[in-house]
Coordinates of C-alpha atoms in Angstrom, one line a residue:
Chain I
M1 CA -154.5 207.1 -50.0
A2 CA -155.5 205.0 -47.1
A3 CA -153.7 205.9 -44.0
G4 CA -151.1 203.3 -42.5
K5 CA -150.6 201.6 -45.9
P6 CA -147.0 200.5 -46.0
V7 CA -145.0 202.6 -48.6
V8 CA -143.5 200.2 -51.0
M9 CA -140.7 201.2 -53.3
V10 CA -139.6 199.7 -56.5
T11 CA -136.2 200.3 -58.3
L12 CA -136.1 200.4 -62.1
V13 CA -132.6 199.9 -63.6
S14 CA -132.0 201.3 -67.2
S15 CA -129.9 199.6 -69.8
D16 CA -127.0 201.7 -68.9
G17 CA -127.0 201.0 -65.2
Q18 CA -128.8 204.0 -63.9
S19 CA -131.5 203.2 -61.1
F20 CA -134.7 205.1 -60.2
Q21 CA -136.7 204.6 -57.2
L22 CA -140.3 205.2 -57.2
L23 CA -143.6 204.1 -55.5
E24 CA -144.7 200.6 -56.5
E25 CA -148.1 202.0 -57.2
A26 CA -146.8 204.5 -59.6
A27 CA -144.7 201.8 -61.3
L28 CA -147.7 199.7 -61.7
L29 CA -148.9 201.9 -64.5
S30 CA -146.7 199.8 -66.5
A31 CA -148.0 196.4 -67.6
M32 CA -144.6 195.0 -67.8
V33 CA -143.7 196.0 -64.1
R34 CA -147.1 194.6 -63.0
D35 CA -146.5 191.1 -64.7
T36 CA -142.8 191.0 -63.1
I37 CA -144.2 191.9 -59.7
Q38 CA -147.2 189.4 -60.0
I39 CA -144.7 186.5 -60.5
G40 CA -143.0 187.5 -57.3
Q41 CA -139.9 189.2 -58.8
G42 CA -138.5 192.8 -58.8
R43 CA -139.0 193.7 -55.0
G44 CA -135.5 192.8 -54.2
P45 CA -132.7 195.3 -53.9
A46 CA -131.5 194.6 -57.3
G47 CA -134.6 196.2 -58.9
I48 CA -136.3 195.6 -62.1
P49 CA -134.0 195.7 -65.1
I50 CA -135.3 197.4 -68.0
R51 CA -133.5 196.4 -71.2
N52 CA -133.2 198.7 -74.3
I53 CA -134.2 201.8 -72.3
T54 CA -131.4 204.4 -71.4
G55 CA -131.4 206.2 -68.2
Q56 CA -132.3 209.5 -69.9
T57 CA -135.5 208.0 -71.4
L58 CA -136.4 206.1 -68.2
S59 CA -136.2 209.3 -66.0
M60 CA -138.8 210.8 -68.4
V61 CA -140.9 207.8 -68.0
V62 CA -140.7 207.9 -64.1
V63 CA -141.6 211.5 -64.2
Y64 CA -144.7 210.7 -66.2
C65 CA -145.6 207.8 -63.8
N66 CA -145.2 209.8 -60.7
K67 CA -147.4 212.7 -62.1
H68 CA -150.2 210.3 -63.1
Y69 CA -150.1 208.3 -59.9
T70 CA -150.4 211.5 -57.7
A71 CA -153.0 213.0 -59.9
A72 CA -155.0 209.7 -59.5
A73 CA -154.4 209.3 -55.8
A74 CA -155.6 213.0 -55.4
A75 CA -158.6 212.4 -57.4
D76 CA -159.6 209.3 -55.4
G77 CA -159.1 211.3 -52.2
D78 CA -161.6 214.0 -53.3
D79 CA -164.6 211.6 -53.7
A80 CA -167.3 212.4 -56.3
A81 CA -168.4 215.5 -54.3
D82 CA -166.8 218.3 -56.1
E83 CA -167.5 217.8 -59.9
E84 CA -166.3 221.0 -60.8
K85 CA -162.9 220.4 -59.1
K86 CA -162.4 217.1 -60.8
V87 CA -163.1 218.8 -64.3
A88 CA -160.3 221.5 -63.3
N89 CA -158.0 218.8 -62.3
K90 CA -158.4 216.7 -65.3
K91 CA -157.9 219.8 -67.5
Q92 CA -154.8 220.6 -65.6
L93 CA -153.4 217.1 -66.1
R94 CA -154.1 217.4 -69.7
E95 CA -152.1 220.6 -69.9
W96 CA -149.4 219.0 -68.0
D97 CA -149.3 216.1 -70.5
E98 CA -149.2 218.4 -73.5
Q99 CA -146.2 220.2 -72.0
F100 CA -144.5 217.1 -71.0
I101 CA -144.8 215.5 -74.6
N102 CA -143.9 218.7 -76.4
L103 CA -140.6 217.1 -77.3
E104 CA -138.4 216.8 -80.5
Q105 CA -138.9 213.9 -82.6
D106 CA -135.7 211.8 -81.5
K107 CA -136.7 212.0 -77.9
L108 CA -140.5 211.3 -78.7
Y109 CA -139.2 208.2 -80.6
D110 CA -137.6 207.0 -77.6
I111 CA -140.4 207.5 -75.2
L112 CA -142.9 206.0 -77.5
V113 CA -140.8 202.8 -77.9
A114 CA -140.1 202.8 -74.1
A115 CA -143.9 203.3 -73.2
N116 CA -144.7 200.5 -75.7
N117 CA -142.1 198.0 -74.2
L118 CA -143.2 198.9 -70.7
G119 CA -146.8 198.8 -71.6
I120 CA -147.9 202.1 -70.3
D121 CA -151.1 202.7 -72.2
G122 CA -151.5 206.4 -71.1
L123 CA -148.1 207.4 -72.2
V124 CA -148.4 205.4 -75.8
D125 CA -151.7 207.2 -76.3
L126 CA -149.9 210.6 -75.4
C127 CA -146.9 209.9 -77.7
C128 CA -149.2 208.7 -80.6
W129 CA -151.3 211.9 -80.5
R130 CA -148.4 214.1 -80.5
F131 CA -146.8 212.0 -83.3
A132 CA -149.9 212.1 -85.3
D133 CA -150.1 215.7 -84.8
M134 CA -146.6 216.0 -86.5
M135 CA -147.8 214.0 -89.5
K136 CA -150.7 216.0 -90.2
G137 CA -150.8 217.8 -93.6
K138 CA -147.5 216.2 -94.6
S139 CA -147.0 214.2 -97.8
A140 CA -145.1 210.8 -97.9
S141 CA -142.1 212.3 -99.1
E142 CA -142.1 215.1 -96.6
I143 CA -142.5 212.5 -93.8
R144 CA -139.6 210.5 -95.3
V145 CA -137.4 213.5 -95.3
K146 CA -138.4 214.7 -92.0
L147 CA -137.7 211.3 -90.3
G148 CA -134.9 210.2 -92.4
I149 CA -136.8 206.9 -93.7
R150 CA -135.9 205.3 -97.1
D151 CA -138.5 204.6 -99.6
D152 CA -138.2 200.8 -99.9
F153 CA -141.2 199.9 -102.0
T154 CA -140.8 197.9 -105.1
S155 CA -142.4 199.1 -108.2
E156 CA -145.0 196.4 -108.0
Q157 CA -146.0 197.3 -104.5
R158 CA -146.1 200.9 -105.5
A159 CA -148.5 200.1 -108.3
Q160 CA -150.9 198.2 -105.9
I161 CA -151.1 200.9 -103.5
E162 CA -151.7 203.3 -106.2
K163 CA -154.5 201.1 -107.4
D164 CA -155.8 201.0 -103.7
S165 CA -155.8 204.8 -103.3
P166 CA -155.0 206.3 -106.6
W167 CA -156.1 210.0 -105.8
V168 CA -153.4 210.9 -103.3
W169 CA -150.6 208.9 -104.8
S170 CA -150.4 210.7 -108.0
R171 CA -150.0 214.2 -106.4
T172 CA -147.9 213.9 -103.2
T173 CA -145.3 211.2 -103.8
Chain G
M1 CA -121.0 194.2 -101.7
P2 CA -118.9 195.2 -98.6
R3 CA -118.6 198.8 -99.8
R4 CA -122.4 199.0 -100.0
R5 CA -122.9 197.8 -96.6
V6 CA -120.4 200.4 -95.2
W7 CA -122.2 203.1 -97.1
Q8 CA -125.5 202.0 -95.3
R9 CA -124.0 202.0 -91.9
V10 CA -123.0 205.6 -92.4
R11 CA -126.4 206.5 -93.6
A12 CA -128.3 204.5 -90.9
R13 CA -129.8 207.3 -88.6
Y14 CA -131.0 207.2 -85.2
P15 CA -133.9 206.7 -84.4
P16 CA -134.8 204.1 -87.0
W17 CA -138.3 205.4 -87.4
A18 CA -138.9 202.8 -90.2
D19 CA -138.5 200.1 -87.4
L20 CA -141.2 201.5 -85.2
P21 CA -143.1 198.7 -83.7
G22 CA -146.1 198.0 -86.0
A23 CA -148.6 198.4 -83.0
A24 CA -147.2 201.9 -82.5
V25 CA -147.7 202.8 -86.1
W26 CA -151.2 201.4 -86.0
E27 CA -152.0 203.5 -83.1
I28 CA -150.5 206.7 -84.6
L29 CA -152.6 205.9 -87.8
S30 CA -155.7 205.4 -85.8
R31 CA -155.3 208.9 -84.4
L32 CA -155.3 210.5 -88.0
P33 CA -158.9 211.3 -88.7
C34 CA -158.0 212.6 -92.2
E35 CA -157.9 210.2 -95.0
I36 CA -155.3 212.1 -96.9
D37 CA -152.8 212.1 -93.9
R38 CA -153.6 208.5 -93.5
V39 CA -153.0 207.5 -97.1
N40 CA -149.8 209.5 -97.0
C41 CA -148.4 207.5 -93.9
H42 CA -149.2 204.3 -95.7
R43 CA -146.9 205.3 -98.2
V44 CA -143.9 206.1 -96.3
C45 CA -142.2 202.7 -96.3
R46 CA -142.9 199.0 -96.4
S47 CA -142.8 198.4 -92.5
W48 CA -145.4 201.3 -92.0
H49 CA -147.6 200.0 -94.8
D50 CA -147.6 196.5 -93.4
A51 CA -148.6 197.8 -90.1
I52 CA -152.0 198.6 -91.5
G53 CA -152.9 194.9 -92.1
L54 CA -151.5 194.2 -88.6
E55 CA -153.1 191.0 -87.4
G56 CA -156.2 191.7 -89.4
I57 CA -157.1 194.5 -87.1
Q58 CA -159.1 197.2 -88.9
L59 CA -158.3 200.8 -88.5
P60 CA -161.2 202.9 -87.1
P61 CA -163.4 203.5 -90.1
M62 CA -162.9 206.6 -92.0
T63 CA -165.5 209.2 -92.0
R64 CA -166.6 211.5 -94.8
Q65 CA -163.8 214.1 -95.2
L66 CA -164.7 217.5 -94.0
P67 CA -164.3 220.5 -96.4
L68 CA -160.9 222.0 -96.9
L69 CA -160.5 225.8 -96.8
M70 CA -159.2 227.2 -99.9
Q71 CA -156.7 230.0 -99.0
P72 CA -155.4 232.2 -102.1
L73 CA -151.7 232.7 -101.4
A74 CA -149.5 234.6 -103.7
E75 CA -148.1 231.3 -105.2
G76 CA -151.5 229.8 -105.7
P77 CA -154.2 228.3 -103.7
R78 CA -153.3 226.3 -100.3
F79 CA -155.8 223.9 -99.0
C80 CA -156.4 223.6 -95.1
C81 CA -157.8 220.6 -93.7
T82 CA -160.6 221.0 -91.1
L83 CA -160.1 217.4 -89.9
S84 CA -156.2 217.7 -89.4
G85 CA -156.7 221.0 -87.3
G86 CA -156.0 223.5 -90.1
A87 CA -152.8 221.7 -91.5
S88 CA -152.6 222.3 -95.2
H89 CA -152.7 219.5 -97.8
P90 CA -151.0 219.3 -101.3
F91 CA -154.5 218.8 -102.8
P92 CA -153.1 219.8 -105.3
T93 CA -150.1 222.1 -104.8
P94 CA -150.0 225.4 -106.8
M95 CA -147.5 223.6 -109.3
D96 CA -150.2 221.0 -110.1
I97 CA -152.7 223.6 -111.2
P98 CA -152.5 224.8 -114.8
P99 CA -150.9 228.3 -114.9
A100 CA -153.9 229.7 -116.5
F101 CA -156.0 228.7 -113.4
R102 CA -153.3 229.2 -110.6
H103 CA -154.7 232.7 -109.8
A104 CA -158.1 232.4 -110.9
R105 CA -160.9 233.8 -108.7
Y106 CA -162.8 231.0 -106.9
V107 CA -166.6 231.8 -106.9
G108 CA -167.9 228.5 -105.3
S109 CA -167.5 224.9 -105.2
W110 CA -169.6 222.0 -105.9
G111 CA -169.7 218.2 -105.2
D112 CA -166.5 216.3 -104.7
S113 CA -163.5 218.7 -105.4
M114 CA -165.1 220.8 -108.2
A115 CA -164.6 224.6 -108.0
F116 CA -166.2 227.4 -110.0
L117 CA -163.4 229.8 -111.3
S118 CA -163.3 233.0 -113.0
I119 CA -160.3 233.5 -115.1
F120 CA -158.9 237.0 -115.5
D121 CA -155.9 238.5 -117.5
Q122 CA -155.8 241.3 -115.0
P123 CA -156.8 241.5 -111.4
Q124 CA -160.5 242.8 -111.0
G125 CA -160.7 243.0 -114.8
I126 CA -163.4 241.5 -117.0
P127 CA -163.6 237.8 -116.7
Q128 CA -162.0 236.1 -119.7
Q129 CA -163.4 232.7 -119.1
H130 CA -165.5 230.8 -116.4
V131 CA -164.8 227.1 -115.8
V132 CA -165.8 224.3 -113.4
F133 CA -162.5 223.0 -112.4
D134 CA -161.8 219.4 -111.0
L135 CA -159.1 219.8 -108.4
L136 CA -158.7 216.0 -108.4
E137 CA -158.5 215.1 -112.1
L138 CA -157.2 218.7 -112.8
G139 CA -159.7 218.9 -115.9
H140 CA -162.2 221.4 -116.5
Y141 CA -165.4 222.2 -118.2
K142 CA -165.8 225.6 -119.9
L143 CA -168.6 227.9 -118.9
P144 CA -169.9 230.9 -120.9
S145 CA -168.8 234.3 -120.0
I146 CA -171.2 236.2 -122.3
I147 CA -174.9 237.0 -122.0
V148 CA -177.3 237.6 -124.7
H149 CA -180.7 239.3 -123.9
D150 CA -183.4 240.5 -126.1
E151 CA -185.3 243.0 -123.8
A152 CA -184.4 246.6 -123.1
A153 CA -180.9 246.8 -121.5
P154 CA -180.7 248.2 -118.0
G155 CA -181.1 252.1 -118.0
E156 CA -182.6 251.9 -121.6
L157 CA -186.0 252.0 -123.0
E158 CA -185.3 250.5 -126.3
Q159 CA -185.9 246.9 -126.8
Q160 CA -183.2 245.3 -128.6
L161 CA -180.9 242.4 -128.7
W162 CA -177.7 243.1 -126.8
T163 CA -174.6 241.2 -125.9
R164 CA -172.3 241.8 -122.7
P165 CA -170.0 239.9 -120.5
F166 CA -170.9 239.0 -117.0
S167 CA -169.2 237.6 -113.8
I168 CA -170.5 234.9 -111.6
I169 CA -171.1 235.8 -107.9
A170 CA -172.4 232.3 -106.9
A171 CA -173.4 229.2 -108.7
T172 CA -174.3 225.5 -108.4
L173 CA -175.1 222.6 -110.6
S174 CA -178.2 220.3 -111.0
S175 CA -176.1 217.1 -111.3
Q176 CA -172.7 215.9 -112.1
P177 CA -171.2 217.8 -115.0
C178 CA -170.6 214.8 -116.9
M179 CA -174.4 214.3 -117.3
S180 CA -175.9 215.8 -120.5
E181 CA -178.8 217.5 -118.6
C182 CA -176.5 219.2 -116.2
V183 CA -177.8 222.7 -115.7
V184 CA -176.0 225.8 -113.9
G185 CA -178.0 228.0 -111.8
G186 CA -176.0 231.1 -111.1
I187 CA -176.3 234.4 -109.5
I188 CA -174.4 236.9 -111.9
E189 CA -173.5 240.6 -112.3
L190 CA -173.8 242.2 -115.6
L191 CA -170.6 244.1 -116.8
H192 CA -170.4 247.0 -118.9
F193 CA -173.4 248.9 -117.3
P194 CA -172.0 251.5 -114.8
D195 CA -175.1 251.9 -112.8
E196 CA -176.1 248.1 -112.8
H197 CA -174.6 246.2 -110.0
R198 CA -177.6 244.4 -108.7
P199 CA -177.3 240.6 -108.7
K200 CA -179.4 238.7 -111.3
I201 CA -180.5 235.1 -111.7
A202 CA -179.3 233.2 -114.7
F203 CA -179.6 229.6 -116.1
W204 CA -177.6 227.8 -118.7
R205 CA -176.7 224.2 -119.7
L206 CA -173.1 223.2 -119.0
Y207 CA -172.1 223.3 -122.8
D208 CA -173.9 226.4 -123.7
E209 CA -171.7 229.1 -125.5
V210 CA -173.6 232.0 -124.2
V211 CA -176.2 232.5 -121.4
M212 CA -179.7 233.3 -122.9
G213 CA -181.2 236.0 -120.7
Y214 CA -181.5 236.7 -117.0
F215 CA -184.1 237.2 -114.2
D216 CA -184.1 240.4 -112.3
A217 CA -185.6 241.1 -108.8
P218 CA -188.6 243.2 -108.6
E219 CA -187.6 244.8 -105.4
V220 CA -184.6 244.9 -103.2
C221 CA -185.9 242.3 -100.7
W222 CA -186.1 239.8 -103.5
E223 CA -182.5 240.4 -104.6
V224 CA -180.7 237.1 -104.5
E225 CA -177.7 236.3 -102.2
D226 CA -177.2 232.6 -102.3
V227 CA -178.2 229.5 -104.3
L228 CA -178.9 225.8 -103.5
Y229 CA -180.1 222.9 -105.5
Y230 CA -182.6 221.2 -103.5
N231 CA -185.5 218.8 -104.3
E232 CA -184.7 219.0 -108.0
A233 CA -185.0 222.8 -108.2
F234 CA -182.8 225.8 -107.7
H235 CA -183.5 227.6 -104.4
F236 CA -182.4 231.3 -104.5
L237 CA -182.3 233.1 -101.0
T238 CA -182.9 236.9 -101.1
Q239 CA -182.1 239.9 -99.0
G240 CA -185.6 239.6 -97.4
D241 CA -185.0 236.0 -96.4
H242 CA -187.4 235.0 -99.1
I243 CA -186.7 232.1 -101.4
R244 CA -187.2 231.9 -105.2
V245 CA -187.6 228.5 -106.6
G246 CA -186.8 228.1 -110.2
A247 CA -187.1 225.0 -112.4
P248 CA -185.6 225.9 -115.8
A249 CA -186.6 224.1 -119.2
F250 CA -184.5 224.7 -122.3
H251 CA -185.9 225.1 -125.8
I252 CA -183.7 225.0 -128.9
G253 CA -182.8 228.6 -130.0
G254 CA -185.3 230.2 -127.7
M255 CA -185.2 231.8 -124.3
T256 CA -185.1 229.7 -121.0
Q257 CA -188.3 229.0 -119.7
V258 CA -188.5 228.9 -116.0
Q259 CA -191.4 227.7 -113.7
W260 CA -190.9 230.0 -110.7
E261 CA -192.5 229.5 -107.2
N262 CA -191.9 232.4 -104.9
R263 CA -191.8 231.8 -101.2
Y264 CA -192.7 234.8 -99.1
F265 CA -191.3 234.4 -95.4
S266 CA -193.3 236.7 -93.1
P267 CA -191.0 238.5 -90.6
G268 CA -192.8 237.2 -87.7
N269 CA -190.6 237.8 -84.6
R270 CA -187.5 237.3 -86.6
A271 CA -185.2 240.1 -85.7
Y272 CA -181.4 240.5 -86.1
E273 CA -180.0 242.7 -83.3
Q274 CA -176.8 243.0 -85.4
Y275 CA -175.6 243.7 -88.9
V276 CA -176.4 241.0 -91.3
K277 CA -173.0 240.2 -93.2
A278 CA -174.3 237.3 -95.3
R279 CA -177.2 234.8 -95.5
Y280 CA -176.7 231.1 -96.7
L281 CA -179.2 228.3 -97.5
V282 CA -178.2 224.9 -96.1
E283 CA -179.8 221.5 -96.5
S284 CA -179.5 219.5 -93.2
R285 CA -181.4 216.4 -92.1
G286 CA -183.9 216.8 -94.7
D287 CA -184.7 220.3 -93.7
L288 CA -183.9 223.7 -95.4
L289 CA -182.0 225.8 -93.1
L290 CA -181.4 229.7 -93.3
V291 CA -178.0 230.7 -91.6
V292 CA -177.4 234.3 -90.9
R293 CA -174.0 235.6 -90.3
C294 CA -173.8 238.8 -88.0
S295 CA -171.2 241.3 -86.9
P296 CA -171.7 244.2 -84.4
Y297 CA -171.3 246.8 -87.4
P298 CA -170.5 246.8 -91.1
G299 CA -166.9 246.1 -91.8
Q300 CA -166.3 244.2 -88.6
P301 CA -165.4 240.4 -88.1
T302 CA -168.2 237.9 -87.7
S303 CA -169.3 237.6 -84.2
A304 CA -172.4 235.6 -84.3
F305 CA -174.8 233.3 -86.2
K306 CA -178.6 232.5 -86.3
V307 CA -180.0 229.4 -87.8
F308 CA -183.6 229.0 -88.8
R309 CA -185.6 226.0 -90.2
M310 CA -188.0 226.3 -93.1
V311 CA -191.6 225.5 -92.0
Q312 CA -194.1 224.6 -94.8
P313 CA -197.4 226.6 -94.9
E314 CA -200.8 225.1 -94.6
V315 CA -202.6 227.5 -96.7
P316 CA -202.1 227.2 -100.6
A317 CA -200.6 229.7 -102.9
N318 CA -202.5 233.0 -103.4
N319 CA -203.3 234.6 -106.8
N320 CA -199.7 236.0 -107.2
N321 CA -198.2 232.7 -106.9
V322 CA -196.8 233.7 -103.7
V323 CA -196.9 231.2 -100.9
E324 CA -196.3 232.2 -97.2
Y325 CA -193.6 230.3 -95.3
K326 CA -192.1 230.8 -92.0
W327 CA -188.6 230.5 -90.5
M328 CA -188.4 228.8 -87.0
E329 CA -185.3 229.7 -85.1
L330 CA -183.5 226.6 -83.9
P331 CA -182.8 226.6 -80.3
S332 CA -179.4 224.9 -80.9
L333 CA -177.3 223.2 -83.5
D334 CA -178.1 220.0 -82.0
G335 CA -175.0 218.2 -83.1
R336 CA -174.7 219.7 -86.4
M337 CA -171.5 221.0 -88.1
L338 CA -172.5 223.6 -90.7
F339 CA -169.9 224.9 -93.3
V340 CA -171.3 228.1 -95.0
G341 CA -170.2 229.5 -98.3
R342 CA -172.0 230.9 -101.2
G343 CA -173.5 228.2 -103.5
S344 CA -171.7 225.6 -101.5
S345 CA -172.9 225.3 -97.9
K346 CA -172.9 221.8 -96.3
S347 CA -174.2 220.2 -93.1
Y348 CA -172.4 217.2 -91.2
E349 CA -173.2 215.4 -88.0
A350 CA -170.5 216.2 -85.4
A351 CA -171.3 212.7 -83.9
A352 CA -169.6 211.0 -86.7
Y353 CA -166.3 212.9 -86.0
P354 CA -164.6 212.1 -82.7
G355 CA -163.3 215.2 -81.2
F356 CA -165.5 217.6 -83.0
E357 CA -168.5 219.4 -81.5
S358 CA -171.5 221.3 -83.2
G359 CA -170.6 224.6 -84.7
I360 CA -170.7 226.8 -87.9
Y361 CA -167.6 227.0 -89.9
F362 CA -167.2 230.2 -92.1
C363 CA -164.7 231.6 -94.6
D364 CA -163.9 235.0 -95.7
D365 CA -165.6 235.8 -99.2
E366 CA -165.6 239.5 -98.9
V367 CA -164.1 242.0 -101.3
V368 CA -163.1 245.4 -99.7
A369 CA -161.5 248.0 -101.9
L370 CA -160.7 245.7 -104.7
Q371 CA -158.9 243.3 -102.4
Y372 CA -160.0 240.1 -100.7
P373 CA -159.1 240.5 -96.9
C374 CA -159.3 236.7 -96.3
T375 CA -159.1 237.1 -92.5
D376 CA -162.6 236.5 -91.3
C377 CA -162.7 232.8 -91.1
G378 CA -163.0 230.3 -88.4
K379 CA -165.5 228.4 -86.4
W380 CA -168.4 229.7 -84.3
T381 CA -169.6 227.6 -81.4
E382 CA -172.9 228.2 -79.7
A383 CA -172.1 227.4 -76.0
P384 CA -170.4 229.5 -74.9
P385 CA -171.1 231.7 -78.0
R386 CA -167.7 232.5 -79.3
V387 CA -165.5 232.4 -82.5
E388 CA -162.4 230.5 -82.9
R389 CA -159.9 231.1 -85.5
C390 CA -159.0 227.4 -86.4
F391 CA -157.0 228.0 -89.6
P392 CA -153.6 229.5 -90.4
E393 CA -153.6 233.2 -91.1
Q394 CA -153.0 234.6 -94.5
H395 CA -152.2 237.9 -96.2
P396 CA -155.0 239.4 -98.2
S397 CA -155.3 238.2 -101.7
N398 CA -155.5 240.2 -104.9
Y399 CA -157.1 237.3 -107.0
S400 CA -159.6 235.6 -104.8
P401 CA -161.9 235.2 -101.7
Q402 CA -161.6 232.0 -99.7
V403 CA -163.9 229.1 -100.3
W404 CA -164.7 225.5 -99.1
I405 CA -163.6 222.6 -101.2
N406 CA -165.2 219.1 -100.6
P407 CA -162.2 216.8 -101.3

């Protein structure tokens, strides 16, 4: 981090009125925050209201942004000199990510939707990996039971899908 | 109508997974490398299904499926997916498999989702039936389980026609089983000869009721261990790392005529510091590879592999119809993913599978004290050389070893 650079803080306000202060540069990981600041808003004391995201979820998102911002800043400070250290840091961050996202499915849903709405690509990616891992080896009906989804296909649609991919359909419904 | 609405509100559950943004569903699907997983997700509900065609964006193209590891569990076989990190697929579930085949011994696999099965009425008994079982269609082709031979039986001098049961050790097909010219090339063991356990070669047509005759090895180093159909002929790998190439021709009512070519591989500087557990023939990038599976001592788990490429000789065959070939050790796997199993080894390119690297996947096809331990399976990587256990653990089986199945 360049010395003497002024420290700018941003406040994010959750749907249930909780506010979170973080470095602007950390908040800029979100495309939505970036857009808001670019049009000259959000720097005021009122902060940026984040709709549809509760304080509980937003606090997790803020933790993620802070961690990834500090990791990126540390990597910049190191220059390219120590390749080995860089690889080690990357691995450490990946392990942190894995632990961070090791959540039960309901929390994962909230974080995924929040990351999607805020436009935090890294976090969307992380949630999707974790979620894809949870789906592996499960049949459609197992997924429905696990996530409480109703089978809302009409019989014509089902016939069409069966035609498109007959070999798994017959077995695993 | 109002009653129904109330009911729905009670049933509505948070979070509403069905309402997941289409873009997020798309992102999740694109992170599922296995087609079976993807198709299952498509079929969960309408909104998930519609996410596939989202703004015409195509999902990353599917690659060819990697083999599934068949694990023989007490309730029936389980199929673990290499692409899905060892997760098991209902492909099919034990209940889908006809009861008569549910606890059959898997002696190999062929092509897309075919498996060679030995059916027993009691564990370790005499096979009642051999079949090629289609795990997709759940249909089967019957194979013979009786051999007829008109030369002196092993251990006897008198030349007379005899009939005995046999069991298949490994087998492969020359073509799709629906083709009339489909031939089975098998490594078999004769039963009801107490002192005769050496593997033999036999050929038969898919619809033959009995196998007519077999071919024995002249010496131990020509005893066969693995079979591969390659370049329109059956290639049998022997204990001495030699290859017997056989092209059978069938005559009505007569014995099988086989044109043999014996490929002798000079030992050269080929030396294994460790105990050789098994040998496999694999076709890869147009070459024939010899894969040697080693462990420090007999009875210990697999610890290393060595891979060699067949090099054609420049000199023609000598008088005994023996041609001298060479095995050249490969310095590295060079992006290959090899799946080794008797009669069913396959080679894949790691570059086509994001997140995968070169390595050798192996399954446990051993039998110890009338049981199948089913523990020595996993993946071997060369740099650093190590074995990774990448499939769920299972108990020893009393009916089958593990095999690879190509879905």
